Amino acid sequence: MKSENGLRVAVDIGGTFTDTVLVNEHDQILATTKTPTTPSNPTLGALQGVRRVMSDANANWRDITGFIHGTTLATNALIERRGARVATVTTEGFRDILEIAYERRYSQYDINLVKPDLIVPRTRAFTIRGRMDARGRELSGLAEEDVAQLVRDLSDCGAEALAICLLHAYANPAHEIRLRQLLSKALPEVAISLSHEVSPEAREFDRLSTTIANAYVQPQMADYLSDFQTRFNAEGLDCPILMMTAGGGMTTLETAARLPIRLVESGPAGGAILAARVAAETDEREVLSFDMGGTTAKLCLIDAFRPQTARKFEIARAARFIKGSGMPVRIPVIEMIEIGAGGGSIAHVDRLGRLHVGPQSAGSEPGPAAFSNGGTQPTVTDADVAQGYIDPDRFAEGRLKIDTHAAHCALDQSIGKSLVLAADQAALGISEIVDENMASAGRMHAVESGKDLTARVMIAFGGNGPLHATRVARRAQVDRIVIPHDPGVGSAVGFLFAPVSFEIIRSRYTTLETLDLQDLNAFFDLMLQEARSVVRSGAPTGALVQRRRAYMRYHGQGHEIEIQLPNRSLQEEDIPELHHSFENEYIRQFSRAVPGMRIEIMNWGLEISSLPPALTPAAASAKKRQAKPHGFRSILCDVTGDWRKAGLYDRATLKPGDHLSGPALIMEPQTTTLVSADFSAWLDEAGNIWLARNAGGS
């Protein structure tokens, strides 16, 4: 979203901190801040952050013409299982969709396998008669006479939310719509999610699972969003509040309340948008985005200035990194790998004497031991404090004092005594493990995508990203790193560069040989009308752009390949090109095409978005000159394991072209960049910090 004048605010509520950014009409950052997240009511921490940046910039509420918000509330509710009591209604004969799932075990030979928790037990799974076929033709009418018994069943089981997923509703939603009308009249207090609105695609299990996830968080998110808007309106905000989505765009509060599942991973999506923009500004076409916050670390691959995307991901996996062990959610999403490795990740020694870090987090309450807020367990932040990487007087803009002694005590009590290590060596061990966990996750994500990390530039941000970037890059064999402006609040900054957008992926089966262009173009027109209405509610004026896609496969295959379509109505002469594009992409992914095979098209995608703010072209590199430190501090060197003297630099005083060698610490209000002993750093003309690994090591 781009305002013609006035100020814009972005608020990103994370698990540990809430980040707030205020910019003017020229996209110049006026003020930023990090405030502790308030888990009991996240809106309170957001209010505190917005009040602070407005006070710092001497701004008034009536000056704000744009407000963008992202939150982890929907994600946390699903992971921590703190949602509504959900029941399901499916077509008669399909009660056990969740139990059957994919008809396979995610780990074939694990005798202690734990099945994913899919929220709804069989006792809350109900059915109704009525049937559509795959082309949307009614085979038998909806049995409205059965609704009275269904109402009694839903009342008896105490359902607070309902997920309706009828067979082939993506092709014809008439039965779902009618059933909602009948049930809403009888049970007005029950929130109802319809599968054709949440995920209008074939594959019943994925569609039902996604609809359940939406229903599970819908009451909580609707209450939260209503309270959020009410409190900010009471402060004097009179512009619309837009929500960041998992796909990297923005949508209205009304759409977010109806489809809250699209808010899952909205904060990390903002970080990927920022990294893609920095990649475009610096003309780096192969990038690894590294976002390390207080609770988790997120890594995303970015090619040709676009984050890698997916149509499906999993929530709350029973087994880390094993596909199929979580709850599948089928929505458009920026694809990334996320692990429990943040500043608040807790370290512990198991009964076999092995050191582990995460995924449990101390969060903001009580937080790391060094926060002096009641935390006693050692965390990654405590380890960084003990190694001398964090200035106790400048952490979180100096508003949160760091207790170095408490960090050492926690490390000594929980780790040092068990492993017979001094506190600083315990801290080094924690860092080694968490950094290797993040590098390993990045390598795995790249391999699964058929890509190589070593030629990529890492763009690091988040409250802890710049502090761990060189350590992770070394293990991932990445040689160059970029630290952008205001990295500590990077995801919130990314919100401000995101377009207002809405994406629809809808199933409509056909083959390339039998493609009915008139029917297909009418189908796209309906999707265009729906998506445009959502986008125009958040971006009433300005140009809109669209992106059309087809999801194609050879006959009988189980998965599709995404193929770009012309952003207009299709014509007869486009069909040979569509065939050619599919086979080229198939060859790229699998080395060879399969001659003589019929090509099927399962799904069609359309994305409508406003234009993002204009890019600033990459500036020529400034002439390098040696920067002088304003002081020194002893740090535990991550290369040699010895205590060494590191130069201290204030980022605000560094100029384009300034060059320095590690070990060094570059400090700014919300984070610190560690320049390891085997790295050098300099500032480009745009003020980005570049880190490069020295060929000769330290």
XYZ file of C-alpha atoms in Angstrom:
698
model
C 0.000 0.000 0.000
C 1.264 3.465 -0.923
C -0.202 6.645 0.545
C -0.066 9.837 -1.483
C 0.701 11.821 1.659
C 0.793 11.413 5.403
C 2.477 8.811 7.576
C 2.331 5.022 7.519
C 2.767 2.607 10.419
C 3.702 -1.083 10.390
C 3.307 -3.325 13.448
C 4.694 -6.877 13.610
C 3.741 -8.830 16.736
C 6.213 -11.644 17.325
C 6.512 -14.229 20.060
C 9.041 -12.191 22.053
C 9.009 -8.613 20.745
C 6.572 -6.366 18.907
C 8.260 -4.295 16.188
C 6.898 -0.925 15.080
C 8.026 1.284 12.181
C 6.827 4.773 11.192
C 7.586 6.183 7.716
C 6.659 9.346 5.843
C 5.141 9.706 2.375
C 8.600 9.279 0.802
C 9.112 5.894 2.552
C 11.783 7.433 4.784
C 11.865 5.790 8.215
C 11.120 8.350 10.911
C 11.163 6.093 13.976
C 11.364 2.413 14.955
C 11.049 0.556 18.235
C 10.911 -2.896 19.806
C 8.568 -3.465 22.738
C 8.038 -6.720 24.648
C 5.049 -8.661 23.334
C 2.165 -8.822 25.814
C 0.832 -12.411 25.475
C -2.304 -11.830 27.556
C -3.405 -9.105 25.108
C -1.000 -8.514 22.186
C -2.804 -5.278 21.283
C -1.397 -3.590 24.396
C 2.202 -4.125 23.283
C 1.288 -2.860 19.809
C -0.290 0.279 21.262
C 2.814 0.919 23.329
C 5.020 0.620 20.243
C 2.909 2.925 18.060
C 2.651 5.540 20.805
C 6.422 5.452 21.208
C 7.312 5.921 17.514
C 4.744 8.699 17.188
C 6.181 10.454 20.213
C 9.736 10.052 18.854
C 8.642 11.575 15.511
C 6.387 14.211 17.132
C 3.499 12.887 15.022
C -0.250 12.986 15.467
C -2.800 10.185 14.989
C -4.614 12.155 12.286
C -1.368 12.202 10.273
C -1.495 8.397 9.808
C -2.965 7.463 6.426
C -1.769 3.849 6.290
C -1.600 1.102 8.924
C -0.299 -2.443 8.249
C -0.298 -5.229 10.809
C 1.075 -8.757 11.005
C 0.747 -11.136 13.919
C 1.741 -14.607 15.075
C -1.517 -15.034 16.994
C -3.097 -17.432 14.455
C 0.136 -19.439 14.174
C 0.561 -19.688 17.939
C -3.069 -20.691 18.472
C -2.615 -23.601 16.048
C 0.760 -24.683 17.414
C -0.255 -24.398 21.069
C -3.765 -25.769 20.409
C -5.554 -22.764 21.938
C -8.429 -22.436 19.481
C -12.148 -23.099 19.394
C -13.865 -26.458 19.822
C -14.398 -27.493 16.190
C -16.808 -29.969 14.630
C -16.964 -31.009 10.975
C -19.734 -31.757 8.495
C -18.819 -33.781 5.409
C -20.782 -35.634 2.749
C -22.390 -38.889 3.880
C -19.889 -41.709 3.502
C -16.885 -39.424 4.036
C -16.899 -39.091 7.820
C -13.397 -40.523 8.160
C -11.479 -38.235 5.802
C -9.244 -37.092 8.676
C -8.627 -40.621 9.947
C -7.737 -41.949 6.495
C -5.679 -38.873 5.503
C -3.074 -39.893 2.864
C -3.348 -43.637 3.654
C 0.316 -43.793 4.578
C 2.677 -43.350 7.514
C 5.053 -40.387 7.390
C 7.787 -42.597 8.888
C 7.316 -46.118 7.584
C 9.308 -48.057 10.176
C 8.842 -45.962 13.330
C 6.976 -48.235 15.762
C 6.470 -45.300 18.153
C 5.080 -43.018 15.471
C 2.922 -40.154 16.764
C 0.101 -39.208 14.401
C -0.478 -35.513 13.675
C -3.109 -33.873 15.863
C -5.771 -32.779 13.375
C -7.908 -31.061 16.052
C -11.257 -32.778 15.393
C -11.858 -36.275 16.895
C -14.236 -38.693 15.210
C -16.883 -37.986 17.887
C -17.225 -34.439 16.499
C -17.287 -35.504 12.837
C -20.787 -35.504 11.304
C -22.215 -36.064 7.822
C -25.186 -35.050 5.706
C -26.743 -36.573 2.611
C -26.429 -34.867 -0.783
C -23.886 -35.198 -3.570
C -22.121 -33.237 -6.315
C -19.877 -34.787 -8.936
C -16.417 -33.557 -9.912
C -17.857 -31.243 -12.589
C -20.265 -29.626 -10.146
C -23.408 -31.426 -11.297
C -25.880 -32.292 -8.543
C -26.324 -36.054 -8.220
C -28.648 -35.828 -5.211
C -30.078 -32.847 -3.388
C -29.016 -31.638 0.060
C -31.060 -33.490 2.703
C -32.456 -30.455 4.497
C -34.678 -32.730 6.591
C -31.503 -34.000 8.326
C -30.443 -30.526 9.507
C -32.534 -30.650 12.703
C -30.665 -33.747 13.922
C -27.367 -32.161 12.873
C -28.178 -29.104 14.981
C -28.830 -31.338 18.004
C -25.561 -33.201 17.454
C -23.564 -29.974 17.197
C -25.179 -28.576 20.333
C -24.585 -31.799 22.273
C -20.866 -31.877 21.429
C -20.378 -28.243 22.431
C -19.117 -27.042 19.067
C -17.921 -23.425 19.017
C -16.875 -23.480 15.364
C -17.838 -25.597 12.388
C -15.885 -26.665 9.306
C -18.150 -27.670 6.403
C -16.400 -29.593 3.618
C -18.766 -31.247 1.167
C -17.645 -33.400 -1.724
C -16.590 -31.399 -4.806
C -17.762 -28.080 -3.298
C -14.919 -26.377 -5.181
C -16.814 -27.172 -8.411
C -20.267 -26.241 -7.083
C -20.639 -24.692 -3.604
C -24.451 -24.549 -3.591
C -24.860 -27.250 -0.926
C -22.267 -25.669 1.381
C -23.881 -22.247 1.057
C -27.368 -23.599 1.748
C -26.189 -25.642 4.730
C -24.564 -22.567 6.250
C -27.794 -20.624 5.849
C -29.749 -23.305 7.708
C -27.202 -23.842 10.485
C -26.528 -20.134 11.040
C -30.219 -19.598 11.723
C -30.318 -22.436 14.266
C -26.845 -21.884 15.797
C -26.028 -18.174 15.401
C -23.230 -18.316 17.989
C -21.229 -20.940 16.040
C -18.566 -19.638 13.617
C -18.855 -21.463 10.281
C -16.090 -21.948 7.710
C -16.872 -23.273 4.213
C -14.248 -25.217 2.295
C -15.015 -23.572 -1.054
C -14.169 -20.179 0.470
C -11.127 -21.272 2.467
C -9.437 -23.622 -0.031
C -11.398 -24.192 -3.278
C -9.189 -27.014 -4.559
C -9.534 -30.739 -5.166
C -8.113 -33.258 -2.653
C -10.626 -33.695 0.146
C -8.196 -34.268 3.020
C -6.159 -31.119 2.407
C -9.309 -29.066 1.854
C -10.945 -30.330 5.048
C -7.766 -29.893 7.092
C -7.394 -26.290 5.913
C -11.044 -25.528 6.649
C -10.667 -26.977 10.152
C -7.611 -24.811 10.786
C -9.545 -21.737 9.645
C -12.523 -22.604 11.860
C -10.228 -23.336 14.805
C -8.741 -19.822 14.922
C -11.682 -17.865 13.482
C -13.499 -16.929 16.745
C -10.280 -15.925 18.482
C -8.974 -13.929 15.524
C -12.316 -12.213 14.947
C -12.373 -11.066 18.585
C -8.718 -10.022 18.433
C -9.068 -8.031 15.223
C -12.217 -6.316 16.486
C -10.487 -5.366 19.745
C -7.373 -4.235 17.860
C -9.391 -1.919 15.625
C -11.516 -0.603 18.519
C -8.511 0.286 20.679
C -6.623 2.026 17.872
C -9.725 3.895 16.718
C -10.163 5.088 20.305
C -6.632 6.529 20.118
C -7.616 8.558 17.069
C -6.704 6.300 14.126
C -9.190 6.849 11.293
C -7.562 5.029 8.353
C -8.198 1.364 7.410
C -6.039 -1.304 9.051
C -4.623 -3.790 6.541
C -3.347 -7.238 7.482
C -0.251 -8.959 6.122
C -0.945 -12.408 4.660
C 1.123 -15.576 4.367
C 1.383 -15.028 0.609
C 3.227 -11.725 0.982
C 0.352 -9.349 0.247
C -2.093 -7.350 2.328
C -5.796 -7.710 2.866
C -8.566 -5.989 4.793
C -9.636 -6.694 8.371
C -12.949 -8.039 7.086
C -11.273 -10.593 4.814
C -8.778 -11.481 7.555
C -11.605 -12.132 10.026
C -13.360 -14.377 7.484
C -10.201 -16.212 6.352
C -7.789 -15.966 9.315
C -5.833 -18.997 8.104
C -4.283 -16.660 5.522
C -2.651 -14.732 8.402
C -0.557 -17.735 9.450
C 3.138 -16.871 9.007
C 2.264 -13.269 8.124
C 5.219 -11.823 10.051
C 7.859 -13.980 8.347
C 6.256 -13.147 4.987
C 7.045 -9.477 5.628
C 10.681 -10.391 6.138
C 10.782 -12.243 2.814
C 9.270 -9.185 1.087
C 12.014 -6.998 2.593
C 14.741 -9.424 1.486
C 13.328 -9.574 -2.055
C 13.341 -5.782 -2.233
C 16.929 -5.542 -0.961
C 17.904 -8.204 -3.510
C 16.382 -6.093 -6.304
C 18.051 -2.906 -5.059
C 21.460 -4.606 -4.944
C 20.863 -6.622 -8.148
C 21.463 -9.971 -6.428
C 19.392 -12.619 -8.207
C 20.114 -15.572 -5.892
C 19.489 -14.858 -2.220
C 18.970 -16.649 1.088
C 16.778 -14.663 3.460
C 17.722 -15.218 7.130
C 15.339 -13.849 9.758
C 16.179 -14.682 13.380
C 13.907 -13.252 16.024
C 13.285 -13.973 19.672
C 11.339 -17.216 19.200
C 12.124 -18.696 15.777
C 14.459 -18.455 12.801
C 13.085 -18.342 9.243
C 14.999 -19.037 6.031
C 13.639 -18.398 2.537
C 15.086 -18.811 -0.956
C 14.667 -15.823 -3.292
C 15.340 -16.060 -7.027
C 15.070 -13.246 -9.584
C 13.822 -10.965 -6.780
C 10.794 -13.158 -5.967
C 10.507 -15.290 -2.818
C 9.905 -18.964 -3.400
C 6.214 -19.726 -3.011
C 4.120 -22.796 -2.305
C 0.468 -23.803 -2.203
C 0.742 -25.927 0.903
C 2.608 -26.163 4.191
C 2.331 -27.994 7.501
C 1.668 -26.726 11.002
C 2.813 -28.265 14.309
C 4.727 -31.258 12.980
C 4.885 -34.234 15.326
C 8.413 -34.947 14.040
C 10.691 -32.015 13.182
C 11.585 -31.694 9.486
C 9.600 -34.814 8.469
C 6.986 -34.074 5.838
C 3.566 -35.510 6.535
C 3.897 -35.320 10.322
C 1.979 -32.048 10.669
C -1.407 -30.569 9.880
C -1.549 -29.743 6.147
C -2.825 -26.301 5.180
C -3.412 -25.532 1.499
C -3.244 -21.770 0.909
C -0.907 -19.555 -1.144
C 2.169 -18.956 1.010
C 5.743 -17.731 0.783
C 7.715 -20.924 1.232
C 10.269 -20.939 4.022
C 11.627 -23.222 6.659
C 11.052 -22.172 10.257
C 12.701 -23.693 13.309
C 12.573 -23.024 17.041
C 15.859 -21.138 17.154
C 15.585 -17.579 18.441
C 17.075 -15.402 21.122
C 14.642 -16.858 23.650
C 15.256 -20.521 22.728
C 15.975 -22.479 25.903
C 19.061 -24.676 26.283
C 19.066 -27.824 28.394
C 21.044 -31.009 28.998
C 19.133 -34.270 28.565
C 19.519 -37.398 30.705
C 22.233 -38.708 28.353
C 24.330 -35.589 28.893
C 23.591 -34.066 25.478
C 23.160 -30.320 25.036
C 19.988 -29.213 23.200
C 18.725 -25.765 22.187
C 15.004 -25.108 21.545
C 12.411 -25.404 20.223
C 10.924 -24.263 23.548
C 11.243 -20.523 24.056
C 11.224 -18.270 27.103
C 9.265 -15.709 25.054
C 8.828 -12.248 26.552
C 7.345 -13.504 29.816
C 9.546 -14.394 31.650
C 12.132 -14.130 28.853
C 15.873 -14.916 29.083
C 17.517 -14.865 32.496
C 19.388 -11.705 31.485
C 16.067 -9.809 31.213
C 15.622 -9.996 35.028
C 11.939 -10.719 34.547
C 11.781 -14.019 36.397
C 13.473 -16.215 33.802
C 15.962 -18.739 35.186
C 16.611 -21.035 32.209
C 19.567 -20.282 29.918
C 18.715 -19.075 26.409
C 20.547 -18.125 23.224
C 20.425 -14.454 24.290
C 22.024 -15.363 27.628
C 24.779 -17.144 25.696
C 25.355 -14.068 23.504
C 25.515 -11.858 26.603
C 28.032 -14.186 28.269
C 30.234 -14.121 25.157
C 30.341 -10.323 25.177
C 28.345 -9.810 21.958
C 25.589 -7.663 23.509
C 26.101 -4.251 25.120
C 24.017 -4.390 28.322
C 23.387 -0.648 28.245
C 22.122 -0.465 24.651
C 19.977 -3.574 24.334
C 16.444 -2.783 23.045
C 17.341 0.919 22.760
C 18.468 0.940 26.401
C 14.880 0.538 27.624
C 15.492 -3.051 28.751
C 18.463 -3.462 31.066
C 20.543 -6.610 30.754
C 21.762 -8.459 33.846
C 25.045 -10.073 32.806
C 25.458 -11.803 36.157
C 22.034 -13.468 35.867
C 22.947 -14.790 32.405
C 26.193 -16.310 33.734
C 24.382 -17.876 36.690
C 21.742 -19.494 34.461
C 24.412 -20.894 32.138
C 26.467 -22.193 35.045
C 23.557 -23.766 36.941
C 21.763 -25.460 34.053
C 24.578 -26.241 31.600
C 27.989 -25.696 33.152
C 27.559 -27.944 36.184
C 26.037 -30.772 34.158
C 28.776 -30.718 31.516
C 31.619 -29.507 33.769
C 32.124 -26.351 31.728
C 32.752 -22.735 32.610
C 29.852 -20.388 31.838
C 31.574 -18.919 28.777
C 32.268 -22.359 27.317
C 28.682 -23.404 28.003
C 27.626 -20.269 26.115
C 29.905 -21.180 23.216
C 28.389 -24.663 23.122
C 24.862 -23.214 22.936
C 25.890 -20.931 20.073
C 27.574 -23.756 18.174
C 24.440 -25.895 18.353
C 21.869 -23.231 17.513
C 23.958 -21.897 14.623
C 24.457 -25.386 13.205
C 20.714 -26.077 13.568
C 19.923 -22.984 11.493
C 22.584 -23.705 8.866
C 21.408 -27.320 8.618
C 17.812 -26.158 8.127
C 18.951 -23.850 5.331
C 20.923 -26.593 3.602
C 17.983 -28.990 3.861
C 15.561 -26.406 2.485
C 17.866 -25.740 -0.472
C 18.338 -29.441 -1.233
C 14.576 -30.071 -1.131
C 14.197 -27.228 -3.646
C 17.000 -28.516 -5.874
C 19.130 -25.440 -5.244
C 22.617 -24.630 -3.951
C 23.312 -22.243 -1.067
C 26.994 -21.622 -1.711
C 26.529 -19.141 -4.577
C 23.859 -17.163 -2.728
C 24.007 -13.904 -0.809
C 22.493 -14.036 2.664
C 20.261 -11.104 3.642
C 20.082 -11.139 7.446
C 17.684 -9.275 9.711
C 15.517 -9.709 12.799
C 16.561 -8.908 16.342
C 19.168 -11.690 16.347
C 19.839 -12.214 12.619
C 22.787 -9.802 12.245
C 24.320 -11.171 15.460
C 24.343 -14.752 14.170
C 24.650 -14.161 10.409
C 28.393 -14.789 10.017
C 28.245 -17.848 12.252
C 25.383 -19.386 10.266
C 26.863 -18.355 6.898
C 30.175 -20.034 7.672
C 28.438 -23.332 8.389
C 26.205 -23.013 5.323
C 29.262 -22.126 3.159
C 27.779 -18.763 2.214
C 30.499 -16.158 1.636
C 28.576 -12.860 1.380
C 26.002 -11.255 3.673
C 23.923 -8.071 3.478
C 22.545 -6.373 6.592
C 19.899 -3.842 5.436
C 18.715 -0.680 7.177
C 16.862 -1.168 10.474
C 17.351 -4.941 10.430
C 16.034 -5.402 13.961
C 12.528 -4.544 12.747
C 13.017 -5.998 9.266
C 9.678 -7.797 8.931
C 7.747 -4.671 9.892
C 9.742 -2.678 7.318
C 8.849 -5.358 4.756
C 5.148 -4.801 5.466
C 5.504 -1.263 4.120
C 6.744 -2.540 0.751
C 4.066 -5.210 0.308
C 1.261 -4.687 -2.212
C -2.407 -5.048 -1.380
C -3.137 -8.386 -2.991
C -5.408 -11.408 -3.036
C -4.703 -14.775 -4.601
C -7.192 -17.459 -5.609
C -6.294 -21.008 -6.614
C -9.312 -22.986 -7.758
C -9.750 -26.501 -9.161
C -11.298 -27.002 -12.599
C -10.180 -30.237 -14.245
C -9.545 -30.409 -17.993
C -6.979 -31.715 -20.421
C -4.952 -29.582 -22.781
C -6.546 -31.325 -25.768
C -10.126 -30.667 -24.584
C -9.609 -27.151 -23.222
C -12.763 -25.040 -23.642
C -11.365 -21.517 -23.921
C -14.708 -19.730 -23.709
C -15.639 -21.592 -20.536
C -12.149 -21.114 -19.041
C -12.056 -17.375 -19.739
C -15.461 -16.982 -18.073
C -14.084 -18.943 -15.108
C -11.119 -16.547 -14.870
C -13.457 -13.543 -15.131
C -15.311 -14.718 -12.026
C -12.040 -15.152 -10.112
C -10.880 -11.753 -11.346
C -14.064 -10.103 -10.090
C -13.744 -11.759 -6.666
C -10.047 -10.946 -6.197
C -10.399 -7.392 -7.483
C -13.214 -6.636 -5.011
C -10.981 -7.687 -2.106
C -7.989 -5.672 -3.345
C -10.043 -2.562 -4.097
C -11.350 -2.529 -0.523
C -7.745 -1.950 0.593
C -6.422 -0.035 -2.426
C -9.379 1.947 -3.822
C -7.297 3.724 -6.477
C -4.214 3.089 -8.536
C -3.196 0.516 -11.106
C -3.639 -3.195 -10.474
C -1.539 -6.022 -11.857
C -2.511 -9.651 -12.278
C -0.646 -12.920 -12.504
C -2.291 -16.042 -13.963
C -1.063 -19.610 -13.599
C -2.031 -23.164 -14.500
C -1.104 -26.251 -12.471
C -0.409 -29.041 -14.957
C 0.715 -32.668 -14.955
C 0.926 -35.739 -17.139
C -2.124 -37.991 -16.956
C -2.108 -40.128 -13.820
C 0.564 -38.224 -11.936
C -0.100 -37.139 -8.349
C 1.329 -33.613 -8.334
C 1.275 -30.621 -10.636
C 3.811 -28.151 -12.004
C 3.111 -24.418 -11.936
C 3.110 -22.819 -15.395
C 2.767 -19.095 -16.042
C -0.099 -17.985 -18.287
C -0.531 -14.764 -20.290
C -2.167 -12.165 -18.043
C -5.214 -11.934 -20.294
C -7.918 -14.135 -21.794
C -6.467 -17.223 -23.483
C -6.693 -17.693 -27.237
C -6.288 -20.712 -29.548
C -2.723 -19.763 -30.441
C -1.767 -19.900 -26.738
C -2.405 -23.657 -26.468
C 0.774 -24.848 -28.307
C 2.831 -22.421 -26.218
C 1.222 -23.763 -23.039
C 2.212 -27.296 -24.086
C 5.749 -26.115 -24.839
C 6.047 -24.268 -21.483
C 4.918 -27.331 -19.543
C 7.391 -29.665 -21.213
C 10.263 -27.179 -20.784
C 9.529 -26.834 -17.077
C 9.131 -30.610 -16.725
C 12.530 -31.112 -18.362
C 14.060 -28.496 -16.059
C 12.775 -30.303 -12.985
C 13.038 -33.948 -14.054
C 15.615 -33.889 -16.904
C 13.337 -35.304 -19.604
C 9.807 -35.000 -20.970
C 7.462 -37.985 -21.466
C 6.424 -38.118 -25.134
C 2.900 -39.078 -26.116
C 1.370 -38.485 -22.680
C -1.891 -36.580 -22.216
C -1.472 -33.355 -20.236
C -4.010 -32.540 -17.509
C -4.712 -29.207 -15.836
C -6.034 -29.539 -12.282
C -5.973 -26.021 -10.851
C -5.920 -22.426 -12.023
C -4.446 -19.506 -10.117
C -5.012 -15.762 -10.229
C -3.329 -13.070 -8.140
C -4.411 -9.421 -8.218
C -2.228 -6.824 -6.508
C -1.609 -3.131 -6.290
C 1.742 -1.736 -7.391
C 4.428 -1.809 -4.659
C 6.514 1.323 -3.934
C 9.070 2.096 -6.625
C 12.564 0.656 -6.291
C 15.663 2.756 -5.821
C 18.302 1.576 -8.340
C 21.487 0.112 -6.936
C 24.121 2.797 -6.476
C 27.738 2.425 -7.505
C 30.073 1.277 -4.736
C 31.789 4.012 -2.795
C 35.560 4.127 -2.474
C 36.596 2.078 0.533
C 38.335 3.635 3.518
C 39.273 2.221 6.898
C 36.758 2.964 9.670
C 37.999 3.709 13.175
C 36.388 2.045 16.210
C 35.088 4.202 19.037
C 36.123 1.564 21.561
C 36.949 -2.067 22.190
C 35.436 -5.002 24.081
C 36.574 -8.510 24.859
C 34.440 -11.145 23.123
C 34.672 -14.905 22.947
C 35.842 -15.385 19.357
C 33.535 -17.722 17.460
C 36.430 -18.797 15.195
C 39.183 -19.632 17.708
C 37.169 -20.092 20.921
C 39.484 -17.655 22.737
C 38.754 -14.254 24.236
C 39.824 -11.523 21.823
C 39.571 -7.766 21.570
C 36.841 -6.615 19.180
C 36.419 -3.112 17.756
C 33.150 -1.331 18.531
C 31.408 0.705 15.834
C 28.178 2.694 15.850
C 26.276 2.087 12.610
C 24.830 5.606 12.689
C 28.331 7.117 12.407
C 29.576 4.837 9.615
C 29.589 6.313 6.095
C 29.321 4.684 2.646
C 32.707 3.231 1.769
C 33.794 2.648 5.383
C 35.630 -0.650 5.703
C 36.524 -2.705 8.782
C 37.832 -6.146 9.661
C 36.670 -8.631 12.260
C 36.416 -9.328 15.042
C 34.139 -6.325 15.473
C 30.650 -5.347 16.650
C 28.526 -2.843 14.719
C 25.811 -1.584 17.072
C 22.461 0.078 16.385
C 19.272 0.612 18.425
C 17.571 -2.795 17.980
C 20.382 -5.200 17.126
C 24.127 -5.726 16.761
C 26.034 -7.062 13.767
C 28.870 -9.426 14.637
C 31.763 -9.232 12.185
C 33.545 -12.507 12.884
C 37.319 -12.761 12.795
C 37.205 -14.388 9.358
C 34.961 -11.685 7.834
C 35.373 -8.107 6.627
C 32.635 -5.471 6.428
C 31.900 -2.301 4.492
C 28.977 0.031 3.763
C 27.628 0.553 0.242
C 26.165 3.812 -1.084
C 22.683 2.863 0.133
C 23.991 2.287 3.664
C 23.683 -1.523 3.621
C 26.364 -3.410 5.547
C 28.135 -6.022 3.408
C 30.030 -8.850 5.078
C 32.464 -11.014 3.108
C 34.353 -14.078 4.280
C 38.102 -13.669 3.970
C 39.813 -16.142 1.680
C 42.627 -16.711 4.188
C 40.386 -17.154 7.235
C 41.052 -15.192 10.438
